[in-house]
Structure formats: C-alpha cells, structure tokens
PDB file of C-alpha atoms in Angstrom:
ATOM      1  CA  MET A 940     -59.665  57.003  24.592  1.00 53.00           C
ATOM      2  CA  ALA A 941     -60.682  54.070  22.331  1.00 49.00           C
ATOM      3  CA  SER A 942     -60.583  56.347  19.277  1.00 54.00           C
ATOM      4  CA  GLU A 943     -57.116  57.612  20.247  1.00 50.00           C
ATOM      5  CA  ARG A 944     -55.814  54.058  20.666  1.00 48.00           C
ATOM      6  CA  SER A 945     -57.315  53.147  17.315  1.00 48.00           C
ATOM      7  CA  ALA A 946     -55.648  56.137  15.639  1.00 45.00           C
ATOM      8  CA  ARG A 947     -52.272  55.243  17.185  1.00 48.00           C
ATOM      9  CA  GLN A 948     -52.652  51.648  16.009  1.00 48.00           C
ATOM     10  CA  ARG A 949     -53.447  52.802  12.492  1.00 53.00           C
ATOM     11  CA  ARG A 950     -50.358  55.022  12.463  1.00 57.00           C
ATOM     12  CA  ALA A 951     -48.223  52.163  13.756  1.00 47.00           C
ATOM     13  CA  ASN A 952     -49.607  49.804  11.127  1.00 59.00           C
ATOM     14  CA  GLY A 953     -49.016  52.422   8.438  1.00 67.00           C
ATOM     15  CA  GLU A 954     -45.399  52.903   9.541  1.00 85.00           C
ATOM     16  CA  GLU A 955     -44.789  49.167   9.625  1.00 89.00           C
ATOM     17  CA  SER A 956     -46.261  48.606   6.141  1.00 90.00           C
ATOM     18  CA  ARG A 957     -44.178  51.509   4.812  1.00 92.00           C
ATOM     19  CA  ARG A 958     -41.044  49.968   6.290  1.00 93.00           C
ATOM     20  CA  ARG A 959     -41.854  46.568   4.748  1.00 94.00           C
ATOM     21  CA  ILE A 960     -42.475  48.226   1.361  1.00 94.00           C
ATOM     22  CA  LEU A 961     -39.128  50.090   1.479  1.00 93.00           C
ATOM     23  CA  ASP A 962     -37.240  47.015   2.653  1.00 92.00           C
ATOM     24  CA  ALA A 963     -38.720  44.945  -0.195  1.00 93.00           C
ATOM     25  CA  THR A 964     -37.868  47.688  -2.698  1.00 92.00           C
ATOM     26  CA  VAL A 965     -34.271  47.752  -1.505  1.00 88.00           C
ATOM     27  CA  GLU A 966     -33.941  44.003  -2.088  1.00 88.00           C
ATOM     28  CA  ILE A 967     -35.511  44.059  -5.529  1.00 91.00           C
ATOM     29  CA  ALA A 968     -33.683  47.168  -6.725  1.00 86.00           C
ATOM     30  CA  GLY A 969     -30.421  45.645  -5.515  1.00 80.00           C
ATOM     31  CA  GLU A 970     -31.144  42.564  -7.625  1.00 84.00           C
ATOM     32  CA  ARG A 971     -32.712  44.182 -10.691  1.00 85.00           C
ATOM     33  CA  GLY A 972     -31.876  47.884 -10.669  1.00 81.00           C
ATOM     34  CA  TYR A 973     -34.261  50.759 -11.280  1.00 83.00           C
ATOM     35  CA  GLU A 974     -35.747  49.476 -14.508  1.00 84.00           C
ATOM     36  CA  GLY A 975     -36.295  45.946 -13.184  1.00 88.00           C
ATOM     37  CA  THR A 976     -38.141  47.101 -10.082  1.00 90.00           C
ATOM     38  CA  SER A 977     -41.944  47.123 -10.276  1.00 93.00           C
ATOM     39  CA  ILE A 978     -44.868  47.607  -7.944  1.00 94.00           C
ATOM     40  CA  LYS A 979     -45.946  44.038  -8.645  1.00 94.00           C
ATOM     41  CA  LEU A 980     -42.604  42.613  -7.545  1.00 95.00           C
ATOM     42  CA  VAL A 981     -42.491  44.868  -4.441  1.00 94.00           C
ATOM     43  CA  SER A 982     -46.039  43.796  -3.544  1.00 94.00           C
ATOM     44  CA  ALA A 983     -45.099  40.129  -3.750  1.00 94.00           C
ATOM     45  CA  ARG A 984     -41.875  40.555  -1.782  1.00 95.00           C
ATOM     46  CA  ALA A 985     -43.472  42.709   0.937  1.00 93.00           C
ATOM     47  CA  GLY A 986     -46.529  40.457   1.224  1.00 93.00           C
ATOM     48  CA  LEU A 987     -48.787  43.491   0.828  1.00 93.00           C
ATOM     49  CA  PRO A 988     -51.405  44.344  -1.827  1.00 94.00           C
ATOM     50  CA  ALA A 989     -50.444  46.841  -4.502  1.00 93.00           C
ATOM     51  CA  SER A 990     -53.146  49.141  -3.148  1.00 93.00           C
ATOM     52  CA  SER A 991     -51.187  49.434   0.084  1.00 92.00           C
ATOM     53  CA  ILE A 992     -48.084  50.521  -1.832  1.00 93.00           C
ATOM     54  CA  TYR A 993     -50.077  53.076  -3.815  1.00 94.00           C
ATOM     55  CA  TRP A 994     -51.504  54.414  -0.538  1.00 94.00           C
ATOM     56  CA  HIS A 995     -47.960  55.360   0.511  1.00 93.00           C
ATOM     57  CA  PHE A 996     -46.400  56.161  -2.859  1.00 93.00           C
ATOM     58  CA  LYS A 997     -47.719  57.597  -6.088  1.00 91.00           C
ATOM     59  CA  ASP A 998     -45.653  55.335  -8.331  1.00 91.00           C
ATOM     60  CA  LYS A 999     -42.446  53.348  -8.591  1.00 90.00           C
ATOM     61  CA  ASP A1000     -40.378  56.490  -9.126  1.00 89.00           C
ATOM     62  CA  GLU A1001     -41.585  58.025  -5.874  1.00 92.00           C
ATOM     63  CA  LEU A1002     -40.954  54.695  -4.130  1.00 92.00           C
ATOM     64  CA  ILE A1003     -37.329  54.575  -5.337  1.00 90.00           C
ATOM     65  CA  ALA A1004     -36.876  58.210  -4.293  1.00 89.00           C
ATOM     66  CA  ALA A1005     -37.998  57.263  -0.767  1.00 91.00           C
ATOM     67  CA  VAL A1006     -35.522  54.394  -0.674  1.00 88.00           C
ATOM     68  CA  ILE A1007     -32.702  56.766  -1.649  1.00 88.00           C
ATOM     69  CA  GLU A1008     -33.773  59.320   0.958  1.00 86.00           C
ATOM     70  CA  ARG A1009     -33.976  56.743   3.767  1.00 86.00           C
ATOM     71  CA  SER A1010     -30.647  55.124   2.945  1.00 82.00           C
ATOM     72  CA  PHE A1011     -28.969  58.512   2.661  1.00 83.00           C
ATOM     73  CA  GLY A1012     -30.280  59.536   6.087  1.00 80.00           C
ATOM     74  CA  ALA A1013     -28.439  56.599   7.653  1.00 75.00           C
ATOM     75  CA  TRP A1014     -25.239  57.455   5.789  1.00 79.00           C
ATOM     76  CA  LEU A1015     -25.423  61.170   6.621  1.00 80.00           C
ATOM     77  CA  GLU A1016     -25.296  60.440  10.314  1.00 79.00           C
ATOM     78  CA  ALA A1017     -21.824  59.032   9.731  1.00 78.00           C
ATOM     79  CA  MET A1018     -20.561  62.150   7.955  1.00 79.00           C
ATOM     80  CA  THR A1019     -19.745  64.000  11.185  1.00 79.00           C
ATOM     81  CA  LEU A1020     -16.226  64.573  12.416  1.00 76.00           C
ATOM     82  CA  PRO A1021     -15.440  62.872  15.730  1.00 71.00           C
ATOM     83  CA  GLU A1022     -15.106  65.106  18.787  1.00 73.00           C
ATOM     84  CA  VAL A1023     -11.600  66.137  19.770  1.00 66.00           C
ATOM     85  CA  GLU A1024     -10.426  64.832  23.125  1.00 64.00           C
ATOM     86  CA  PRO A1025      -8.430  67.356  25.186  1.00 58.00           C
ATOM     87  CA  ALA A1026      -5.654  64.795  25.706  1.00 58.00           C
ATOM     88  CA  ALA A1027      -5.265  64.357  21.935  1.00 53.00           C
ATOM     89  CA  VAL A1028      -5.002  68.134  21.433  1.00 54.00           C
ATOM     90  CA  GLU A1029      -2.163  68.292  23.918  1.00 55.00           C
ATOM     91  CA  ALA A1030      -0.336  65.175  22.662  1.00 58.00           C
ATOM     92  CA  LEU A1031      -0.583  65.623  18.890  1.00 57.00           C
ATOM     93  CA  GLU A1032       0.571  68.208  16.392  1.00 73.00           C
ATOM     94  CA  PRO A1033      -2.388  69.911  14.619  1.00 71.00           C
ATOM     95  CA  VAL A1034      -1.534  68.214  11.311  1.00 75.00           C
ATOM     96  CA  GLU A1035      -1.462  64.751  12.867  1.00 78.00           C
ATOM     97  CA  LEU A1036      -4.651  65.421  14.832  1.00 77.00           C
ATOM     98  CA  ALA A1037      -6.425  66.456  11.609  1.00 81.00           C
ATOM     99  CA  ARG A1038      -5.125  63.327   9.881  1.00 84.00           C
ATOM    100  CA  ARG A1039      -6.463  61.061  12.603  1.00 84.00           C
ATOM    101  CA  ARG A1040      -9.865  62.750  12.577  1.00 85.00           C
ATOM    102  CA  ALA A1041     -10.003  62.438   8.778  1.00 88.00           C
ATOM    103  CA  ARG A1042      -9.216  58.718   9.019  1.00 90.00           C
ATOM    104  CA  THR A1043     -11.917  58.178  11.632  1.00 88.00           C
ATOM    105  CA  LEU A1044     -14.436  60.058   9.473  1.00 89.00           C
ATOM    106  CA  ALA A1045     -13.452  57.951   6.460  1.00 92.00           C
ATOM    107  CA  ALA A1046     -13.962  54.767   8.434  1.00 92.00           C
ATOM    108  CA  GLN A1047     -17.366  55.933   9.587  1.00 90.00           C
ATOM    109  CA  MET A1048     -18.397  56.691   5.993  1.00 90.00           C
ATOM    110  CA  ALA A1049     -17.152  53.347   4.682  1.00 92.00           C
ATOM    111  CA  LYS A1050     -18.986  51.401   7.358  1.00 91.00           C
ATOM    112  CA  ALA A1051     -22.177  53.337   6.677  1.00 88.00           C
ATOM    113  CA  LEU A1052     -21.874  52.609   2.930  1.00 88.00           C
ATOM    114  CA  LEU A1053     -21.494  48.926   3.671  1.00 89.00           C
ATOM    115  CA  ASP A1054     -24.588  49.023   5.899  1.00 87.00           C
ATOM    116  CA  SER A1055     -26.717  51.340   3.697  1.00 81.00           C
ATOM    117  CA  PRO A1056     -25.461  51.304   0.110  1.00 84.00           C
ATOM    118  CA  ASP A1057     -28.816  51.703  -1.589  1.00 79.00           C
ATOM    119  CA  PHE A1058     -28.873  55.463  -2.091  1.00 79.00           C
ATOM    120  CA  LEU A1059     -25.474  55.476  -3.778  1.00 86.00           C
ATOM    121  CA  ARG A1060     -25.982  52.264  -5.756  1.00 85.00           C
ATOM    122  CA  LEU A1061     -29.334  53.436  -7.161  1.00 85.00           C
ATOM    123  CA  GLY A1062     -28.390  57.085  -7.303  1.00 86.00           C
ATOM    124  CA  LEU A1063     -25.310  56.538  -9.457  1.00 88.00           C
ATOM    125  CA  MET A1064     -27.369  54.465 -11.897  1.00 84.00           C
ATOM    126  CA  LEU A1065     -29.915  57.274 -12.187  1.00 84.00           C
ATOM    127  CA  ALA A1066     -27.399  60.097 -12.211  1.00 85.00           C
ATOM    128  CA  LEU A1067     -25.746  58.701 -15.349  1.00 83.00           C
ATOM    129  CA  GLU A1068     -29.052  58.389 -17.223  1.00 79.00           C
ATOM    130  CA  ARG A1069     -30.553  61.151 -19.326  1.00 74.00           C
ATOM    131  CA  ARG A1070     -34.293  61.035 -19.946  1.00 72.00           C
ATOM    132  CA  PRO A1071     -36.744  63.526 -21.539  1.00 67.00           C
ATOM    133  CA  GLU A1072     -38.698  63.427 -18.267  1.00 72.00           C
ATOM    134  CA  GLU A1073     -36.575  63.665 -15.154  1.00 70.00           C
ATOM    135  CA  PRO A1074     -37.422  60.912 -12.653  1.00 79.00           C
ATOM    136  CA  SER A1075     -38.112  62.217  -9.156  1.00 86.00           C
ATOM    137  CA  ALA A1076     -35.760  59.502  -7.825  1.00 86.00           C
ATOM    138  CA  ARG A1077     -32.867  61.056  -9.814  1.00 88.00           C
ATOM    139  CA  THR A1078     -33.843  64.480  -8.518  1.00 87.00           C
ATOM    140  CA  MET A1079     -33.844  63.126  -4.964  1.00 87.00           C
ATOM    141  CA  PHE A1080     -30.362  61.655  -5.424  1.00 88.00           C
ATOM    142  CA  LEU A1081     -29.018  64.975  -6.752  1.00 89.00           C
ATOM    143  CA  GLN A1082     -30.523  66.801  -3.767  1.00 90.00           C
ATOM    144  CA  VAL A1083     -29.010  64.440  -1.193  1.00 88.00           C
ATOM    145  CA  ARG A1084     -25.729  64.516  -3.141  1.00 90.00           C
ATOM    146  CA  HIS A1085     -25.664  68.277  -2.677  1.00 93.00           C
ATOM    147  CA  VAL A1086     -26.220  67.838   1.048  1.00 91.00           C
ATOM    148  CA  ALA A1087     -23.346  65.331   1.179  1.00 90.00           C
ATOM    149  CA  HIS A1088     -21.068  67.734  -0.677  1.00 93.00           C
ATOM    150  CA  GLU A1089     -21.873  70.564   1.730  1.00 93.00           C
ATOM    151  CA  ARG A1090     -21.222  68.272   4.701  1.00 90.00           C
ATOM    152  CA  VAL A1091     -17.785  67.357   3.292  1.00 91.00           C
ATOM    153  CA  VAL A1092     -17.025  71.038   2.632  1.00 93.00           C
ATOM    154  CA  HIS A1093     -17.859  71.767   6.293  1.00 91.00           C
ATOM    155  CA  ALA A1094     -15.616  68.907   7.489  1.00 89.00           C
ATOM    156  CA  ILE A1095     -12.703  70.149   5.371  1.00 90.00           C
ATOM    157  CA  GLY A1096     -13.200  73.638   6.714  1.00 89.00           C
ATOM    158  CA  GLU A1097     -13.078  72.303  10.256  1.00 87.00           C
ATOM    159  CA  LEU A1098      -9.944  70.256   9.607  1.00 86.00           C
ATOM    160  CA  ALA A1099      -8.167  72.983   7.641  1.00 88.00           C
ATOM    161  CA  PRO A1100      -9.781  76.349   8.466  1.00 88.00           C
ATOM    162  CA  ASP A1101      -7.055  78.288   6.650  1.00 88.00           C
ATOM    163  CA  LEU A1102      -7.893  76.776   3.235  1.00 89.00           C
ATOM    164  CA  ALA A1103      -9.559  79.139   0.791  1.00 91.00           C
ATOM    165  CA  PRO A1104     -13.303  78.404   0.444  1.00 92.00           C
ATOM    166  CA  THR A1105     -12.987  77.700  -3.268  1.00 92.00           C
ATOM    167  CA  THR A1106     -10.157  75.239  -2.563  1.00 92.00           C
ATOM    168  CA  ALA A1107     -12.216  73.504   0.111  1.00 92.00           C
ATOM    169  CA  ARG A1108     -15.105  73.084  -2.378  1.00 95.00           C
ATOM    170  CA  ARG A1109     -12.803  71.683  -5.053  1.00 93.00           C
ATOM    171  CA  LEU A1110     -11.364  69.281  -2.556  1.00 93.00           C
ATOM    172  CA  ALA A1111     -14.818  68.148  -1.453  1.00 94.00           C
ATOM    173  CA  THR A1112     -15.770  67.413  -5.094  1.00 96.00           C
ATOM    174  CA  TYR A1113     -12.590  65.405  -5.466  1.00 94.00           C
ATOM    175  CA  ALA A1114     -13.167  63.532  -2.200  1.00 93.00           C
ATOM    176  CA  LEU A1115     -16.712  62.488  -3.147  1.00 93.00           C
ATOM    177  CA  ALA A1116     -15.706  61.508  -6.690  1.00 94.00           C
ATOM    178  CA  ALA A1117     -12.922  59.285  -5.323  1.00 95.00           C
ATOM    179  CA  ALA A1118     -15.337  57.771  -2.788  1.00 93.00           C
ATOM    180  CA  ASP A1119     -17.707  56.947  -5.655  1.00 94.00           C
ATOM    181  CA  GLY A1120     -14.915  55.114  -7.425  1.00 95.00           C
ATOM    182  CA  LEU A1121     -14.008  53.115  -4.320  1.00 96.00           C
ATOM    183  CA  PHE A1122     -17.630  52.155  -3.810  1.00 95.00           C
ATOM    184  CA  ILE A1123     -17.904  50.998  -7.440  1.00 95.00           C
ATOM    185  CA  ALA A1124     -14.704  48.963  -7.013  1.00 96.00           C
ATOM    186  CA  HIS A1125     -16.297  47.223  -4.061  1.00 95.00           C
ATOM    187  CA  GLU A1126     -19.530  46.630  -5.980  1.00 91.00           C
ATOM    188  CA  ILE A1127     -17.524  44.994  -8.748  1.00 93.00           C
ATOM    189  CA  GLY A1128     -15.053  43.109  -6.605  1.00 95.00           C
ATOM    190  CA  GLY A1129     -17.307  42.195  -3.690  1.00 91.00           C
ATOM    191  CA  ASP A1130     -15.588  40.792  -0.607  1.00 90.00           C
ATOM    192  CA  ASP A1131     -12.260  40.742  -2.439  1.00 95.00           C
ATOM    193  CA  VAL A1132     -12.194  44.530  -2.115  1.00 95.00           C
ATOM    194  CA  ASP A1133     -11.683  45.869   1.420  1.00 97.00           C
ATOM    195  CA  LEU A1134     -13.669  49.080   1.404  1.00 96.00           C
ATOM    196  CA  LEU A1135     -12.562  50.093   4.886  1.00 96.00           C
ATOM    197  CA  ASP A1136      -8.905  49.787   3.867  1.00 96.00           C
ATOM    198  CA  LEU A1137      -9.492  51.745   0.654  1.00 96.00           C
ATOM    199  CA  PHE A1138     -11.226  54.576   2.521  1.00 96.00           C
ATOM    200  CA  ASP A1139      -8.324  54.684   4.967  1.00 95.00           C
ATOM    201  CA  MET A1140      -5.932  55.081   2.035  1.00 95.00           C
ATOM    202  CA  HIS A1141      -8.252  57.767   0.693  1.00 95.00           C
ATOM    203  CA  ALA A1142      -8.086  59.671   3.966  1.00 94.00           C
ATOM    204  CA  HIS A1143      -4.265  59.547   3.908  1.00 92.00           C
ATOM    205  CA  ALA A1144      -4.214  60.839   0.350  1.00 93.00           C
ATOM    206  CA  LEU A1145      -6.626  63.665   1.141  1.00 91.00           C
ATOM    207  CA  SER A1146      -4.605  64.641   4.222  1.00 90.00           C
ATOM    208  CA  ASP A1147      -1.430  64.842   2.145  1.00 89.00           C
ATOM    209  CA  THR A1148      -3.276  66.884  -0.488  1.00 89.00           C
ATOM    210  CA  VAL A1149      -4.583  69.302   2.164  1.00 86.00           C
ATOM    211  CA  ALA A1150      -1.056  69.795   3.515  1.00 82.00           C
ATOM    212  CA  ARG A1151       0.290  70.500   0.038  1.00 84.00           C
ATOM    213  CA  LEU A1152      -2.523  72.965  -0.742  1.00 80.00           C
ATOM    214  CA  ARG A1153      -1.960  74.801   2.525  1.00 78.00           C
ATOM    215  CA  GLU A1154       1.731  75.196   1.730  1.00 76.00           C
ATOM    216  CA  ALA A1155       0.926  76.499  -1.757  1.00 75.00           C
ATOM    217  CA  GLN A1156      -1.369  79.298  -0.497  1.00 71.00           C
TER     218      GLN A1156
END
C-alpha cells in the first residue's frame, strides 16, 4: 500500500510540475514569442530546475508544441454546435434556426480564443516561418489546424446538409481564415476590439454566404 501511495504521489507531483512548466511557457511565449522563449526563462518563471523541464520535454521546441496542443484542446471543446431544442425546431424556420446555431457556435469559439489564445498566437507565428529544419511545434500546429478545419467542415455539413462536400470544405477554409484575421485584429487592437462582436458579424456573413451558395446549386 505504501508503495502504491508513493507512486500516486510521484504521478501527482509530476503532473503538477508539468502544469507549472506549461503555464510558465505560456506567459513567456506571450511576452517574447517563440524565439525569445528559453528553458532558462521557463525554469526561472516556473520555480523549477531546468532538469525538471528536460525530464518532461526534450527541448524548447517540444515544450512549445505541448503548449499549442494543450491550448487547442481547450478551444476544440468549444467547436461543437449547440443542441437543438424541440421548441426551437417548431418555432423557427430552418434557415433562421441554422443562423442562430451558427451565432452560438461563433460566440463559443470567440470566448474560447479569449481564454486560450496560445495555440493560435504561437501557431500563426510558426506557420508563417520557413526553416530548413521543421520545428515540431509548427508541425503540431498544422496538425491541430487540420483537426479544426475538419470540425468546421462537419459543423457546416450539419447546418447545411444539402451543400456539396467541396463547397463545404471551401467554406470551412474561408471561415477559419476570417477567424484568423479577427483574432489578429484583437491582438493588435486589444480591448478596443470586441472579438465577440466581430465573431457574431462573422457568423451572420457566413450564414448569408451559405444561403447564397445553396440557391446557386
């Protein structure tokens, strides 16, 4: 029993130190970007020796990749369409119901970005870079980006099941690209830019685009 308790305590300590390391990395990367982040700075901010960081992560690149993955996991939970209430189905036309669900989804995504912006902030920096040796953090971002794209494709398919699959994928690419731009606008403008309001406008625009594309088919 004593050995089991000791093993559980070690696991708990390991999870706590990993959380502290990732939290410290988020703070430093937010202040200094990918290039300005170092194991030395993370060690000082987390209050843990560098050896503890290297026990969890091979190098800085793997550490940044873990930050992106953790932050994306929190955002991905928000990328799910809200359930449809029976009363809403009876009271609303299908187009209006789809519009309201799209607006709710957009609000969820905007709130999640405000709470966990790290994967997109760091990922966009890395995605625009070209290096002879591909950082694993950039690879991680591209992987989670693909997951996000597929989630948006699925949501569009649920909201407008009669859209052609190729059209739904084009629309998903457009939706994510516009969301990137809104996020960058908020990063530049800070509190002067209302990200929730911009995402609501984005949902309206996408709903209108979907209606136009359905008519054109």
